Amino acid sequence: MPNHESSRNDLIAEIAELRLRLEEAEETLEAIRNGEVDALVVSGPQDDQVYTLNGSDRAYRILFETMNEGAAILGSDGTVFYCNGKLTAMLRAPMETVLGGSIFPFVTEKCAPAVADLLEKALQSPQKMEITLKSRDGTLVPCQISSSPFLVEDAANICAIFTDLTERKQVEANLIRSNKDLAQFAYVASHDLQEPLRNVINCLQILEKKYKYKLEPSADQYIHHAVEGSKRMKALIQDLLAYSRIDTHGKEHAHVDSEEVLSRTVENLASAISETRADITHDPLPRMAADTTQLLQVFQNLIGNAIKFRSDKPLRIHVSATANNREWIFSIRDNGIGIDPQYSEKIFMIFQRLNKRSEYDGTGMGLAIVKKIVERHGGRVWVESTIGEGSTFYFTIRNIRES
Ligand code: ADP
């Protein structure tokens, strides 16, 4: 009996001891998770052993060092408290000359005020901007700086990530240059092709006039096809030239009354309007900043198409404009033949047409010209349509209010 009693007491004592060790272990785990412990001493049967920790903050440190972006902790005055190897590589300077110094010797003079402003604002909220860094050997490094408040204990600092944009800028520059080259090529080709083509057309017309019915019957046919083909080529070349002139001959944006532009469009299309008895209505239209001639081209192409692609119903065209806080959204609605939605993007590409040439004339350049003009005005163009019911073309123009 006494034996039995003592073993029960032993068990209770053992349980109490185990509970205590469990609590201690839990406390230690919590401390490890919080990063309060760097190393542990564990008493073993032979000896005490020291274990260093591969804790979660070590992973963060490795992430900071190996990431492919420059990273730094900055004071609001630009002092570099901490930075990674990638940033020193971007600055082409050894770590010891960067750490503890200021970021400003590595910022171009032009960007310095903006960076100072960013650092001040970054104490409150995340900020992003593009700047140019000046490395120690004078190389300019375009980069994006993305910063956010970095508040640890009592210190208010800034965490900044520097993304090197050198490669992207080079690609952009190449793209701009090749676009320019292409535009120049289209302009020169279409401009210079006009002259020889004019000669071809003249000669063919003389041939037609002088020798009609005097040669074999098939010769008349060939001459006729050649005249028609060269006229079409002339139309294509002229439209290509108009397309390539949008950028080169575009004017500065001036204040434009779009209602007036619509009246001029209606005047220009007067004969087609009266022939088709088109009923053209409109809501009040805004005044805004745009290139008048180009806006006229947009209206003329869209209303001209609404007339051309009419159905059997009495033709009704309605023009309206609504504003959101950034732009005017114009719409030109018709009740014509409509467009299959699967082609609603294709029709804006150069020389793309959906209908037979024998039914509708045109080169397929009108909507490409509209798109290029609208994009030059910082806007977008799209169509919503139902076959057999009609189409509504929308385009936006940035809304810069008149002062
Ligand atoms: P084009 O009028 O010279 O054929 P566009 O570039 O102006 O060329 O138009 C491309 C194509 O889009 C047209 O050939 C036609 O098939 C279609 N389209 C344009 N506007 C309309 C419209 N209002 N209604 C129906 N189809 C249209």
Coordinates of C-alpha atoms and ligand atoms in Angstrom, one line a residue:
M1 CA 0.0 0.0 0.0
P2 CA 2.7 2.6 1.0
N3 CA 4.6 1.6 -2.1
H4 CA 1.5 2.2 -4.2
E5 CA 1.0 5.6 -2.6
S6 CA 4.6 6.7 -3.2
S7 CA 4.5 5.8 -6.9
R8 CA 1.3 7.8 -7.4
N9 CA 3.0 10.9 -5.8
D10 CA 6.0 10.3 -8.0
L11 CA 3.8 10.3 -11.1
I12 CA 2.1 13.6 -10.0
A13 CA 5.5 15.2 -9.5
E14 CA 6.6 14.0 -12.9
I15 CA 3.5 15.4 -14.6
A16 CA 4.1 18.8 -12.9
E17 CA 7.7 18.8 -14.0
L18 CA 6.7 17.9 -17.6
R19 CA 4.1 20.6 -17.7
L20 CA 6.7 23.2 -16.5
R21 CA 9.1 22.1 -19.3
L22 CA 6.3 22.2 -21.8
E23 CA 5.5 25.8 -20.8
E24 CA 9.2 26.8 -21.0
A25 CA 9.4 25.1 -24.5
E26 CA 6.4 27.1 -25.6
E27 CA 7.9 30.4 -24.4
T28 CA 11.1 29.6 -26.2
L29 CA 9.3 28.8 -29.4
E30 CA 7.4 32.1 -29.2
A31 CA 10.7 34.0 -28.7
I32 CA 12.2 32.2 -31.7
R33 CA 9.2 33.2 -33.9
N34 CA 9.5 36.8 -32.8
G35 CA 13.1 36.9 -33.7
E36 CA 14.2 37.6 -30.1
V37 CA 16.6 34.7 -29.9
D38 CA 19.6 34.2 -32.1
A39 CA 21.0 31.0 -30.5
L40 CA 20.0 28.4 -28.0
V41 CA 22.0 26.5 -25.4
V42 CA 20.6 23.0 -25.0
S43 CA 21.7 20.9 -22.0
G44 CA 22.4 17.3 -23.2
P45 CA 23.3 14.2 -21.2
Q46 CA 27.1 14.7 -22.0
D47 CA 27.4 18.4 -22.3
D48 CA 25.7 21.8 -23.1
Q49 CA 25.3 22.4 -26.8
V50 CA 24.9 25.8 -28.6
Y51 CA 22.5 25.9 -31.6
T52 CA 22.4 29.0 -33.8
L53 CA 19.1 29.7 -35.5
N54 CA 18.2 29.7 -39.1
G55 CA 15.1 31.7 -38.3
S56 CA 12.6 33.5 -40.4
D57 CA 14.5 36.8 -40.3
R58 CA 17.4 35.1 -41.9
A59 CA 15.2 34.2 -44.9
Y60 CA 14.2 37.9 -45.1
R61 CA 17.9 38.9 -45.0
I62 CA 18.7 36.5 -47.8
L63 CA 15.7 37.7 -49.8
F64 CA 16.8 41.3 -49.4
E65 CA 20.4 40.4 -50.5
T66 CA 19.5 38.2 -53.4
M67 CA 16.6 40.0 -55.0
N68 CA 17.2 41.4 -58.4
E69 CA 16.2 45.0 -57.4
G70 CA 18.1 47.6 -55.5
A71 CA 16.8 48.0 -52.0
A72 CA 17.6 50.4 -49.2
I73 CA 16.3 51.8 -45.9
L74 CA 16.6 55.5 -46.1
G75 CA 16.2 58.4 -43.7
S76 CA 13.8 61.1 -44.8
D77 CA 17.0 63.3 -45.5
G78 CA 18.3 60.6 -47.8
T79 CA 20.7 58.9 -45.4
V80 CA 21.3 55.3 -46.4
F81 CA 20.9 53.2 -43.3
Y82 CA 20.9 49.9 -45.1
C83 CA 21.2 48.8 -48.7
N84 CA 21.7 45.6 -50.6
G85 CA 24.4 44.5 -53.1
K86 CA 22.2 45.1 -56.2
L87 CA 21.8 48.8 -55.3
T88 CA 25.6 49.2 -54.8
A89 CA 26.1 47.5 -58.2
M90 CA 23.6 49.9 -59.8
L91 CA 25.6 52.8 -58.2
R92 CA 28.9 51.2 -59.1
A93 CA 30.2 52.0 -55.7
P94 CA 31.5 49.8 -52.8
M95 CA 29.1 49.2 -50.0
E96 CA 31.1 51.1 -47.4
T97 CA 30.9 54.4 -49.5
V98 CA 27.1 54.0 -49.8
L99 CA 26.2 52.9 -46.3
G100 CA 25.9 55.8 -43.8
G101 CA 26.2 58.3 -46.6
S102 CA 23.5 60.2 -48.5
I103 CA 21.6 58.9 -51.6
F104 CA 21.7 62.4 -53.1
P105 CA 25.3 62.3 -54.6
F106 CA 23.9 59.4 -56.6
V107 CA 20.9 61.3 -57.9
T108 CA 21.1 63.6 -60.9
E109 CA 20.7 67.3 -60.2
K110 CA 17.5 67.5 -62.2
C111 CA 15.9 64.7 -60.2
A112 CA 17.1 65.8 -56.7
P113 CA 14.1 68.1 -55.8
A114 CA 11.6 65.4 -56.9
V115 CA 13.5 62.8 -54.8
A116 CA 13.6 65.1 -51.8
D117 CA 9.8 65.5 -52.2
L118 CA 9.3 61.8 -52.6
L119 CA 11.2 61.0 -49.4
E120 CA 9.1 63.5 -47.4
K121 CA 5.9 62.1 -48.7
A122 CA 7.1 58.4 -48.4
L123 CA 7.1 58.9 -44.6
Q124 CA 3.3 59.0 -44.8
S125 CA 2.3 56.8 -47.7
P126 CA 3.7 54.7 -50.5
Q127 CA 5.1 56.6 -53.4
K128 CA 6.4 55.7 -56.9
M129 CA 8.3 57.7 -59.6
E130 CA 10.8 57.4 -62.3
I131 CA 14.2 59.0 -61.6
T132 CA 17.7 58.9 -63.0
L133 CA 20.5 57.7 -60.7
K134 CA 24.1 58.8 -61.4
S135 CA 26.5 56.1 -60.6
R136 CA 30.0 56.8 -59.2
D137 CA 31.6 56.5 -62.7
G138 CA 29.1 58.9 -64.1
T139 CA 26.8 56.4 -65.8
L140 CA 23.2 57.4 -65.8
V141 CA 20.8 54.7 -64.6
P142 CA 17.1 55.3 -65.3
C143 CA 15.1 53.6 -62.6
Q144 CA 11.8 53.5 -60.9
I145 CA 11.9 54.1 -57.2
S146 CA 9.1 52.6 -55.2
S147 CA 9.0 53.7 -51.5
S148 CA 6.9 53.1 -48.4
P149 CA 7.1 54.2 -44.8
F150 CA 9.3 51.9 -42.7
L151 CA 8.5 52.4 -39.1
V152 CA 10.5 50.3 -36.6
E153 CA 10.3 51.1 -32.9
D154 CA 10.6 54.9 -32.6
A155 CA 12.4 55.5 -35.9
A156 CA 10.5 56.7 -39.0
N157 CA 12.4 55.8 -42.1
I158 CA 11.7 54.8 -45.7
C159 CA 11.9 51.5 -47.5
A160 CA 12.9 52.1 -51.1
I161 CA 13.1 49.6 -54.0
F162 CA 15.1 50.7 -57.1
T163 CA 14.1 49.0 -60.4
D164 CA 16.7 49.4 -63.1
L165 CA 14.9 50.6 -66.3
T166 CA 18.0 50.8 -68.6
E167 CA 17.0 47.9 -70.7
R168 CA 13.3 48.8 -70.9
K169 CA 14.2 52.4 -71.9
Q170 CA 16.5 51.1 -74.7
V171 CA 13.7 48.9 -76.0
E172 CA 11.3 51.8 -75.9
A173 CA 13.8 54.1 -77.7
N174 CA 14.3 51.4 -80.4
L175 CA 10.6 51.0 -80.8
I176 CA 10.0 54.8 -81.2
R177 CA 12.9 54.9 -83.7
S178 CA 11.6 52.0 -85.8
N179 CA 8.1 53.4 -85.7
K180 CA 9.4 56.7 -86.9
D181 CA 11.4 55.0 -89.6
L182 CA 8.3 53.0 -90.7
A183 CA 6.2 56.2 -90.7
Q184 CA 8.8 58.0 -92.8
F185 CA 9.0 55.0 -95.2
A186 CA 5.2 54.9 -95.6
Y187 CA 5.2 58.7 -96.2
V188 CA 8.1 58.7 -98.7
A189 CA 6.8 55.6 -100.5
S190 CA 3.2 56.9 -100.9
H191 CA 4.3 60.4 -101.7
D192 CA 6.9 59.4 -104.3
L193 CA 4.7 56.8 -105.9
Q194 CA 2.1 59.4 -106.8
E195 CA 4.1 61.0 -109.6
P196 CA 4.9 57.9 -111.7
L197 CA 1.3 56.6 -111.0
R198 CA -0.1 59.8 -112.4
N199 CA 1.9 59.3 -115.6
V200 CA 0.6 55.7 -115.9
I201 CA -3.0 56.8 -115.4
N202 CA -2.6 59.6 -118.0
C203 CA -1.1 57.3 -120.6
L204 CA -3.7 54.7 -120.0
Q205 CA -6.5 57.2 -120.4
I206 CA -5.0 58.5 -123.7
L207 CA -4.7 54.9 -124.9
E208 CA -8.4 54.3 -123.9
K209 CA -9.5 57.4 -125.7
K210 CA -7.5 57.0 -128.9
Y211 CA -7.7 53.3 -129.5
K212 CA -11.1 52.3 -128.1
Y213 CA -12.8 50.0 -130.7
K214 CA -9.7 50.2 -133.0
L215 CA -7.8 47.3 -131.5
E216 CA -8.9 43.7 -130.9
P217 CA -12.0 43.6 -128.5
S218 CA -9.9 42.0 -125.8
A219 CA -7.5 44.9 -125.9
D220 CA -10.3 47.3 -124.8
Q221 CA -11.0 45.0 -121.9
Y222 CA -7.3 45.0 -120.8
I223 CA -7.1 48.8 -121.1
H224 CA -10.3 49.1 -119.0
H225 CA -8.9 46.9 -116.3
A226 CA -5.6 48.7 -116.3
V227 CA -7.4 52.1 -115.9
E228 CA -9.6 50.8 -113.1
G229 CA -6.6 49.1 -111.3
S230 CA -4.5 52.2 -111.5
K231 CA -7.3 54.4 -110.2
R232 CA -7.7 52.1 -107.2
M233 CA -4.0 52.2 -106.6
K234 CA -4.2 56.0 -106.6
A235 CA -6.9 55.9 -104.0
L236 CA -4.9 53.4 -101.8
I237 CA -1.8 55.5 -102.1
Q238 CA -3.6 58.7 -101.3
D239 CA -5.2 57.1 -98.2
L240 CA -1.8 55.7 -97.1
L241 CA -0.4 59.1 -97.5
A242 CA -3.2 60.6 -95.4
Y243 CA -2.6 58.0 -92.8
S244 CA 1.1 58.7 -92.6
R245 CA 0.5 62.4 -92.4
I246 CA -1.5 62.1 -89.2
D247 CA 1.6 62.3 -87.1
T248 CA 3.9 64.4 -89.4
H249 CA 1.3 67.0 -90.4
G250 CA -0.8 67.0 -87.1
K251 CA -1.3 70.5 -85.6
E252 CA -1.2 71.7 -82.1
H253 CA -4.4 71.1 -80.2
A254 CA -6.6 74.2 -80.1
H255 CA -10.0 74.9 -78.6
V256 CA -12.6 73.4 -80.8
D257 CA -16.3 73.5 -80.8
S258 CA -17.2 70.0 -81.8
E259 CA -20.8 71.1 -82.7
E260 CA -19.2 73.4 -85.4
V261 CA -17.1 70.5 -86.6
L262 CA -20.2 68.4 -87.0
S263 CA -21.9 71.2 -89.1
R264 CA -18.8 71.3 -91.4
T265 CA -18.9 67.6 -91.7
V266 CA -22.6 67.8 -92.7
E267 CA -21.8 70.5 -95.3
N268 CA -19.0 68.4 -96.8
L269 CA -21.2 65.3 -97.1
A270 CA -24.3 67.4 -98.2
S271 CA -24.8 65.6 -101.5
A272 CA -24.6 62.1 -100.0
I273 CA -26.9 63.2 -97.2
S274 CA -29.5 64.5 -99.5
E275 CA -29.2 61.6 -101.9
T276 CA -29.9 59.1 -99.1
R277 CA -32.3 61.4 -97.2
A278 CA -30.2 60.7 -94.1
D279 CA -31.7 62.2 -90.9
I280 CA -28.8 63.4 -88.8
T281 CA -29.5 64.5 -85.2
H282 CA -27.3 65.4 -82.3
D283 CA -27.2 66.2 -78.6
P284 CA -25.4 69.3 -77.4
L285 CA -21.7 68.7 -78.2
P286 CA -18.8 70.0 -76.2
R287 CA -16.0 72.4 -76.7
M288 CA -12.6 70.9 -76.0
A289 CA -8.9 70.9 -77.0
A290 CA -8.2 69.0 -80.3
D291 CA -6.8 69.3 -83.8
T292 CA -9.8 70.7 -85.7
T293 CA -8.9 69.3 -89.1
Q294 CA -8.3 65.8 -87.6
L295 CA -11.5 65.9 -85.6
L296 CA -13.3 66.8 -88.9
Q297 CA -11.6 63.8 -90.5
V298 CA -12.9 61.5 -87.7
F299 CA -16.5 62.8 -88.0
Q300 CA -16.4 62.6 -91.8
N301 CA -15.1 59.0 -91.9
L302 CA -17.6 57.8 -89.3
I303 CA -20.7 59.6 -90.7
G304 CA -19.6 58.8 -94.2
N305 CA -19.5 55.1 -93.2
A306 CA -22.9 55.3 -91.6
I307 CA -24.2 56.7 -94.9
K308 CA -22.3 54.1 -97.0
F309 CA -23.3 51.1 -95.0
R310 CA -27.0 52.0 -94.6
S311 CA -29.8 49.4 -94.8
D312 CA -33.2 49.5 -96.5
K313 CA -34.7 51.4 -93.5
P314 CA -34.9 55.2 -93.6
L315 CA -31.4 56.2 -92.5
R316 CA -31.0 57.8 -89.1
I317 CA -27.7 58.9 -87.6
H318 CA -27.4 60.3 -84.1
V319 CA -24.3 62.0 -82.6
S320 CA -23.9 62.5 -78.9
A321 CA -21.2 63.1 -76.2
T322 CA -21.1 62.3 -72.5
A323 CA -18.3 63.2 -70.1
N324 CA -16.6 61.4 -67.3
N325 CA -14.0 63.1 -65.2
R326 CA -11.2 62.5 -67.6
E327 CA -12.6 62.4 -71.1
W328 CA -15.5 63.1 -73.5
I329 CA -17.1 59.9 -74.9
F330 CA -18.5 60.6 -78.4
S331 CA -20.9 58.2 -80.0
I332 CA -22.2 58.0 -83.6
R333 CA -25.1 55.7 -83.9
D334 CA -26.6 54.4 -87.2
N335 CA -29.4 52.0 -88.1
G336 CA -27.4 50.5 -91.0
I337 CA -26.3 46.9 -92.0
G338 CA -24.3 46.4 -88.7
I339 CA -21.0 44.6 -88.2
D340 CA -20.5 41.0 -87.0
P341 CA -18.9 41.5 -83.5
Q342 CA -16.1 39.0 -84.4
Y343 CA -14.7 41.7 -86.7
S344 CA -15.1 44.6 -84.3
E345 CA -11.3 45.0 -83.9
K346 CA -10.2 43.9 -87.4
I347 CA -12.1 46.8 -89.1
F348 CA -9.7 49.3 -87.5
M349 CA -6.6 47.8 -89.2
I350 CA -5.3 49.3 -92.4
F351 CA -6.9 48.1 -95.6
Q352 CA -9.4 45.8 -93.8
R353 CA -12.9 45.7 -95.2
L354 CA -15.8 43.3 -94.7
N355 CA -17.9 43.7 -97.8
K356 CA -17.5 43.1 -101.4
R357 CA -15.7 45.8 -103.4
S358 CA -18.4 45.6 -106.0
E359 CA -21.1 46.6 -103.5
Y360 CA -19.3 49.3 -101.5
D361 CA -16.4 51.5 -102.7
G362 CA -13.6 52.4 -100.3
T363 CA -10.0 51.4 -99.5
G364 CA -10.4 50.1 -95.9
M365 CA -8.3 53.0 -94.5
G366 CA -11.1 55.2 -93.0
L367 CA -11.3 53.5 -89.6
A368 CA -7.5 53.1 -89.4
I369 CA -7.2 56.8 -89.9
V370 CA -9.9 57.4 -87.2
K371 CA -8.0 55.2 -84.8
K372 CA -4.7 56.9 -85.3
I373 CA -6.2 60.3 -84.9
V374 CA -8.1 59.4 -81.8
E375 CA -5.0 57.8 -80.3
R376 CA -3.0 60.9 -81.1
H377 CA -5.5 62.7 -78.9
G378 CA -4.9 60.3 -76.1
G379 CA -8.2 58.5 -76.7
R380 CA -9.7 55.1 -77.7
V381 CA -12.2 54.0 -80.4
W382 CA -14.4 51.0 -80.5
V383 CA -17.7 49.8 -82.0
E384 CA -20.8 48.1 -80.6
S385 CA -23.0 46.6 -83.3
T386 CA -25.7 44.1 -84.1
I387 CA -25.9 42.7 -87.7
G388 CA -29.0 44.0 -89.4
E389 CA -29.8 46.6 -86.7
G390 CA -27.0 49.1 -86.8
S391 CA -23.7 50.2 -85.3
T392 CA -22.5 52.7 -82.7
F393 CA -19.0 53.9 -83.0
Y394 CA -17.5 55.4 -79.8
F395 CA -14.4 57.5 -79.4
T396 CA -12.9 59.4 -76.5
I397 CA -11.0 62.7 -76.4
R398 CA -9.2 63.7 -73.3
N399 CA -11.2 66.3 -71.4
I400 CA -9.0 69.3 -70.8
R401 CA -11.5 71.9 -69.6
E402 CA -11.2 75.4 -71.1
S403 CA -9.9 78.0 -68.7
Ligands
ADP1 P1 -14.0 51.6 -96.0 O1 -15.2 52.4 -95.6 O2 -13.1 52.3 -97.0 O3 -14.4 50.2 -96.5 P2 -13.2 51.7 -93.3 O4 -11.9 51.5 -92.7 O5 -13.9 53.0 -93.1 O6 -13.1 51.3 -94.8 O7 -14.2 50.6 -92.7 C1 -13.8 49.2 -92.7 C2 -14.9 48.3 -92.8 O8 -15.7 48.4 -91.6 C3 -15.9 48.6 -93.9 O9 -15.4 48.1 -95.1 C4 -17.2 48.0 -93.4 O10 -17.1 46.6 -93.7 C5 -17.1 48.2 -91.9 N1 -17.9 49.3 -91.4 C6 -17.4 50.6 -91.1 N2 -18.3 51.4 -90.7 C7 -19.5 50.7 -90.7 C8 -20.8 51.0 -90.4 N3 -21.2 52.2 -89.9 N4 -21.8 50.0 -90.6 C9 -21.4 48.8 -91.0 N5 -20.1 48.5 -91.4 C10 -19.2 49.4 -91.2

